Short mmCIF file of C-alpha atoms in Angstrom, two decimals:
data_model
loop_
_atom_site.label_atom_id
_atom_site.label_comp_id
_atom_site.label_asym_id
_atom_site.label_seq_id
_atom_site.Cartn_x
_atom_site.Cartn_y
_atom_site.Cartn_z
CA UNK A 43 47.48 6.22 -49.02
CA UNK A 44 48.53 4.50 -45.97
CA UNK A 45 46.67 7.65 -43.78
CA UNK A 46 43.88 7.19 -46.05
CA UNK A 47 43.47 3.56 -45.47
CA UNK A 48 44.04 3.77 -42.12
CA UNK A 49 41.21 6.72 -41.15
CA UNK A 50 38.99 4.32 -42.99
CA UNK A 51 39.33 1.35 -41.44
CA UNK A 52 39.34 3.56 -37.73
CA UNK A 53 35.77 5.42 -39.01
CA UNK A 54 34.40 2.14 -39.69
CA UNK A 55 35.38 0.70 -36.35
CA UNK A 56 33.59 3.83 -34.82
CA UNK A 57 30.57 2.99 -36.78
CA UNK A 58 30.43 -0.61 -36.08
CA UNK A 59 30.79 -0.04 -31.99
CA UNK A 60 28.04 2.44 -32.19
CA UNK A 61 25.54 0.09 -34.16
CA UNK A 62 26.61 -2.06 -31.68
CA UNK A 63 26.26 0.40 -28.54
CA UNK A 64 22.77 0.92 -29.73
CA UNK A 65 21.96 -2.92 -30.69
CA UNK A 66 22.49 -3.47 -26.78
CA UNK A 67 21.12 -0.21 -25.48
CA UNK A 68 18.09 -2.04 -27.79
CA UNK A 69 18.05 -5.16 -25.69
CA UNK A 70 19.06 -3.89 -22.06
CA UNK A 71 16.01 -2.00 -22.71
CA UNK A 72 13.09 -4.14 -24.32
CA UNK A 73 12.86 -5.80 -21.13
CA UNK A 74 11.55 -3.16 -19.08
CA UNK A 75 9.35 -1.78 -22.16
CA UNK A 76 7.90 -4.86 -22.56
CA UNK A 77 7.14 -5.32 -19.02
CA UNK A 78 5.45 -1.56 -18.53
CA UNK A 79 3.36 -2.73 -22.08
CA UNK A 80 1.59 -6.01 -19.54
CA UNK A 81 1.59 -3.74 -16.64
CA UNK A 82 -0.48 -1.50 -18.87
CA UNK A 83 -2.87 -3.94 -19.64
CA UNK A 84 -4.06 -3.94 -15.46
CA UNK A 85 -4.43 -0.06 -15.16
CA UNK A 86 -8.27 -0.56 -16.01
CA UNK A 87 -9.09 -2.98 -12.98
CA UNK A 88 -6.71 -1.43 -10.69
CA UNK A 89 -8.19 1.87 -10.94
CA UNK A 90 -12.17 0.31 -11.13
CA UNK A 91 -10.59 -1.58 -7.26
CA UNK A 92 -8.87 2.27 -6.01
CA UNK A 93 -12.53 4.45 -7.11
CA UNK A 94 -14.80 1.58 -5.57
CA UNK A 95 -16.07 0.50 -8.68
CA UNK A 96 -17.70 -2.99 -9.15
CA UNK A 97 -15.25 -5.21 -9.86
CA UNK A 98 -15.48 -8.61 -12.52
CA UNK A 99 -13.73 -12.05 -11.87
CA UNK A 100 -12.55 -12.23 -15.40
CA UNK A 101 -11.09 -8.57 -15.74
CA UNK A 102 -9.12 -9.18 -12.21
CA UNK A 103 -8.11 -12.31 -13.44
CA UNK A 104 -6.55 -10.98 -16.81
CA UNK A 105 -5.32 -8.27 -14.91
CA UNK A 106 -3.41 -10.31 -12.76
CA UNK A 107 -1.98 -12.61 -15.64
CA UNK A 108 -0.84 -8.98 -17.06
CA UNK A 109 1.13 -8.21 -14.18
CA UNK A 110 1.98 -11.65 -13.71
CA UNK A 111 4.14 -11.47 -17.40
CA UNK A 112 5.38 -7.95 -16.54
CA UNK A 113 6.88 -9.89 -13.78
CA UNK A 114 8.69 -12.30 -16.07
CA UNK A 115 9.53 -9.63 -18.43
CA UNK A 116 10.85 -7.10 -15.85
CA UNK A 117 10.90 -8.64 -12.51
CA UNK A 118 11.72 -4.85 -10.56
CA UNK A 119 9.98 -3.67 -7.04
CA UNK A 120 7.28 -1.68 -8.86
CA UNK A 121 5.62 -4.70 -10.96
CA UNK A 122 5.55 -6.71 -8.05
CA UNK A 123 4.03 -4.02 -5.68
CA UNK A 124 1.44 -3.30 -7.99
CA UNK A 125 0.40 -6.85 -8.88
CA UNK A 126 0.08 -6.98 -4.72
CA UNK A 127 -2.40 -4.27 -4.58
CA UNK A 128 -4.50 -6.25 -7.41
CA UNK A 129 -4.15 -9.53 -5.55
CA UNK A 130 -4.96 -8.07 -2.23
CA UNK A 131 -7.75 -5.63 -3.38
CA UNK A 132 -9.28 -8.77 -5.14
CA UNK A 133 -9.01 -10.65 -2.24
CA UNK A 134 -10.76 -8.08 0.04
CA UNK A 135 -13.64 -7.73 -2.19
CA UNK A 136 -16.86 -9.45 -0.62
CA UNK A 137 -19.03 -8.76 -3.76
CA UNK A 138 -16.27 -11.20 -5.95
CA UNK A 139 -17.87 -14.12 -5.28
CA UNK A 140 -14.64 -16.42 -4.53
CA UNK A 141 -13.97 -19.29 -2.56
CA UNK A 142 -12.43 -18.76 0.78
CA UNK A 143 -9.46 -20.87 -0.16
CA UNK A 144 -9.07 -18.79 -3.33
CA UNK A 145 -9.02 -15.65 -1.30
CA UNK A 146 -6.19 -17.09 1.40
CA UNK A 147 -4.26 -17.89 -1.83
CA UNK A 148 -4.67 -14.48 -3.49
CA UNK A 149 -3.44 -12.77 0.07
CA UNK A 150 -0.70 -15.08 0.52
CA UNK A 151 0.76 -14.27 -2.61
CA UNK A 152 0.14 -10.50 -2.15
CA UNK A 153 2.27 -10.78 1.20
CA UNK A 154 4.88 -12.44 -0.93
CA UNK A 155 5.04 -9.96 -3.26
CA UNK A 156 4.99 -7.09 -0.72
CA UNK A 157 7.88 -8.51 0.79
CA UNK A 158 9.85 -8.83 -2.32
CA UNK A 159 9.26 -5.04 -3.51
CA UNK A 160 9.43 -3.34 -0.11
CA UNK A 161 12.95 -5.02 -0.24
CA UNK A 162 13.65 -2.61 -2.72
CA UNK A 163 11.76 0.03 -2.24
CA UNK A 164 11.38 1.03 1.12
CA UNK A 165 9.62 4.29 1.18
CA UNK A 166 6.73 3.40 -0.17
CA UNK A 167 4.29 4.30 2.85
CA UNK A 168 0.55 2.95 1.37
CA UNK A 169 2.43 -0.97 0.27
CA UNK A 170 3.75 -0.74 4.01
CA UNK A 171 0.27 -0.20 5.65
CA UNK A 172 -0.97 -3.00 3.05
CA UNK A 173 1.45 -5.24 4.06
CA UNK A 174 0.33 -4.53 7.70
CA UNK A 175 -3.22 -5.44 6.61
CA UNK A 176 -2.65 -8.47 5.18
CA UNK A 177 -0.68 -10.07 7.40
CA UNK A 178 -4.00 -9.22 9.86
CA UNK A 179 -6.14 -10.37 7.47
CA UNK A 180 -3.86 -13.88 7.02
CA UNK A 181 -3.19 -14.48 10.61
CA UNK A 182 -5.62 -12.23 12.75
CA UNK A 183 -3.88 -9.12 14.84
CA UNK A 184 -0.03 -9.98 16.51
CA UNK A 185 2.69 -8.09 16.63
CA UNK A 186 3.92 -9.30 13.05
CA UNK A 187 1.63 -6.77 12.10
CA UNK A 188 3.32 -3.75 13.91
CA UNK A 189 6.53 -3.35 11.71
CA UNK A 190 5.11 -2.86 8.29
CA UNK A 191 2.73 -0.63 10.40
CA UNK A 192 5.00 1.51 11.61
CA UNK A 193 7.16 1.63 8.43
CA UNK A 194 3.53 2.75 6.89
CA UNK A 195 3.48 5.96 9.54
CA UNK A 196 7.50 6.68 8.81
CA UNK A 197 7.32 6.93 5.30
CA UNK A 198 3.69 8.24 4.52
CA UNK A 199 2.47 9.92 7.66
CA UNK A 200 0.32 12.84 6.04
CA UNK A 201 -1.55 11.23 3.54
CA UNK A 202 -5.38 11.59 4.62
CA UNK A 203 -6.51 8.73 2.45
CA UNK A 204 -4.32 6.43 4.59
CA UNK A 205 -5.47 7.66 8.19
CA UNK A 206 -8.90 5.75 8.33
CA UNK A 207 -7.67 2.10 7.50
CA UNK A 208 -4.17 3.17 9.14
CA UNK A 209 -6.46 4.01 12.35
CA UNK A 210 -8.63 0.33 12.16
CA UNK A 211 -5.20 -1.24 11.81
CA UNK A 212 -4.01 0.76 15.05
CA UNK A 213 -7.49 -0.36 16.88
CA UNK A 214 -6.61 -3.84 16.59
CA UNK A 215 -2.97 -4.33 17.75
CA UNK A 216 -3.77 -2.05 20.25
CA UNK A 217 -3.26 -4.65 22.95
CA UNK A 218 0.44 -6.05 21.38
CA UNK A 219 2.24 -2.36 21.65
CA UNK A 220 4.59 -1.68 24.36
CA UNK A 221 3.72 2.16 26.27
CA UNK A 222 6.64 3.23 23.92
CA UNK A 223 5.02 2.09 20.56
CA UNK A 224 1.33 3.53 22.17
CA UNK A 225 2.83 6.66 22.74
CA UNK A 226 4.32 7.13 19.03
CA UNK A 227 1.14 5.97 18.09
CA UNK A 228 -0.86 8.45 20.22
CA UNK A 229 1.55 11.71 18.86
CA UNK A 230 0.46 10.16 15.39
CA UNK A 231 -2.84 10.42 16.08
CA UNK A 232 -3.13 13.81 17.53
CA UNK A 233 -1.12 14.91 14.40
CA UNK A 234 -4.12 13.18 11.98
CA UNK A 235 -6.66 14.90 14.17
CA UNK A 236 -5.23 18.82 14.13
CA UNK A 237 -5.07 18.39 10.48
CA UNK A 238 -8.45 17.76 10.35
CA UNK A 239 -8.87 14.15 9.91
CA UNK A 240 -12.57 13.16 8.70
CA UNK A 241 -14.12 13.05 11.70
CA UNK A 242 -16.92 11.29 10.59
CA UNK A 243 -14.65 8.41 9.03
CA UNK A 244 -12.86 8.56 12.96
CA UNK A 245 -16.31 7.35 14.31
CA UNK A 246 -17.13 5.10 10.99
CA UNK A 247 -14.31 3.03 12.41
CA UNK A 248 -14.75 2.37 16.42
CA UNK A 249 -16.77 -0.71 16.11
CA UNK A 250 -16.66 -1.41 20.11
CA UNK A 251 -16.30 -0.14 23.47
CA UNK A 252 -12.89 -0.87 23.75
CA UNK A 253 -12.01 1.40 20.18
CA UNK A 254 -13.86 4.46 21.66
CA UNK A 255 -11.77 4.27 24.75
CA UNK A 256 -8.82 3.79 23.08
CA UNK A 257 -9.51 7.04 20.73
CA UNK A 258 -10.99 8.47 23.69
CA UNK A 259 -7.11 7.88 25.74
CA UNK A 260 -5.23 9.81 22.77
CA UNK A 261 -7.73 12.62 22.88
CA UNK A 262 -7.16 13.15 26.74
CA UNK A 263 -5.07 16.23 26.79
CA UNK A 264 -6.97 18.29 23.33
CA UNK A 265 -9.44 21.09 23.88
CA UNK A 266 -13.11 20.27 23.00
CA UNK A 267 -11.77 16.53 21.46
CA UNK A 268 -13.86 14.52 23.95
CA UNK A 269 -17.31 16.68 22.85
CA UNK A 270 -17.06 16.60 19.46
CA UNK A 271 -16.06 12.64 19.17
CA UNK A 272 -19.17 12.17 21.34
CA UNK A 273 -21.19 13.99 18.57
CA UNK A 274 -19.35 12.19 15.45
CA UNK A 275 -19.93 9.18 17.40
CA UNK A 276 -23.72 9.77 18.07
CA UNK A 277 -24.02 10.97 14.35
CA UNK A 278 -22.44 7.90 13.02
CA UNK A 279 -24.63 5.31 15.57
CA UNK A 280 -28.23 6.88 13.72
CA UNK A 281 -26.95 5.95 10.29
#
């Protein structure tokens, strides 16, 4: 009887500390379900700002309260790096008609959150060259800016959708880079090129003399480079 009593009272400790394993497991994880359920709520607008698409001052602004309580509900790396690109992308959007206060605000808080989620997630290459954007955008080219791009090249170096703002961003620091940084940045650039960059994005983006001798300097030493920029570039002036 004693046995019997006993391998009751043991079974009904096992099921009690599973109900409560589970209870928890419930909690610890409601959290980060709750927070991917706001996220959710953004994916409309962010994908209308990544394809192009007209974008409306209400739907960004939902969107951003969205992330903004996936943020409270789950404050991890990947919340805060996405409600960045919303915030930035918003911000960088001439046809939203804001305020130019309203669009130093939305920045400054993008940089913020940049900062907090590269923190914890380093290799994410596009949030890098974003980060290197803004921080142009706040405060105009310096070599603040040369960091996050560099971190950009390191961790994302051969995605083609990256290489034409990557190269604008490269165009303006151009005069705060040491010969070492210049050369890094000129082995990166012959690397874009001999995978077959988009040559007519190259030209889309030397606004100036000074660009098309730079682009012109990291071409020196490539066969045919110099002839068929000069056509790109001729193409792209007759648009």
């Amino acid at each position: 009887m004693g046995e019997t009593s006993l391998s009751l009272v043991l079974n009904w400790l096992l099921r009690a500390l599973m109900a409560m394993g589970g209870a928890s497991l419930a909690v610890l994880a409601w959290p980060v379900a709750w927070g991917a359920w706001e996220a959710q709520k953004a994916d409309a607008v962010v994908t209308d700002l990544r394809f192009g698409r007209s974008l409306d001052a209400s739907a960004v602004a939902d969107g951003i309260d969205a992330l903004n309580r996936s943020i409270v509900a789950d404050p991890v790396e990947r919340h805060y790096l996405d409600r960045s690109e919303l915030l930035a992308g918003a911000a960088l959007t001439a046809s939203l008609k804001l305020p130019d206060a309203d669009r130093d605000a939305l920045l400054r808080r993008a940089r913020s959150d940049l900062q907090v989620g590269l923190a914890n997630a380093p290799a994410r290459g596009i949030d890098w060259l974003r980060l290197a954007t803004v921080r142009e955008v706040l405060d105009g080219p310096s070599r603040d800016v040369l960091p996050p791009l560099f971190m950009s090249i390191e961790t994302a170096p051969r995605i083609p959708q990256l290489w034409r703002a990557r190269l604008r961003v490269i165009l303006d620091v151009w005069p705060y880079l040491d010969d070492q940084q210049r050369s890094r940045l000129g082995d990166y650039f012959l690397m874009t090129w001999r995978l077959r960059m988009n040559r007519q994005d190259l030209a889309a983006e030397i606004y100036t003399p000074a660009d098309e001798l730079i682009v012109r300097y990291f071409l020196r030493n490539e066969p045919n480079a110099q002839e068929e920029l000069t056509k790109w570039l001729v193409a792209s002036r007759k648009k």
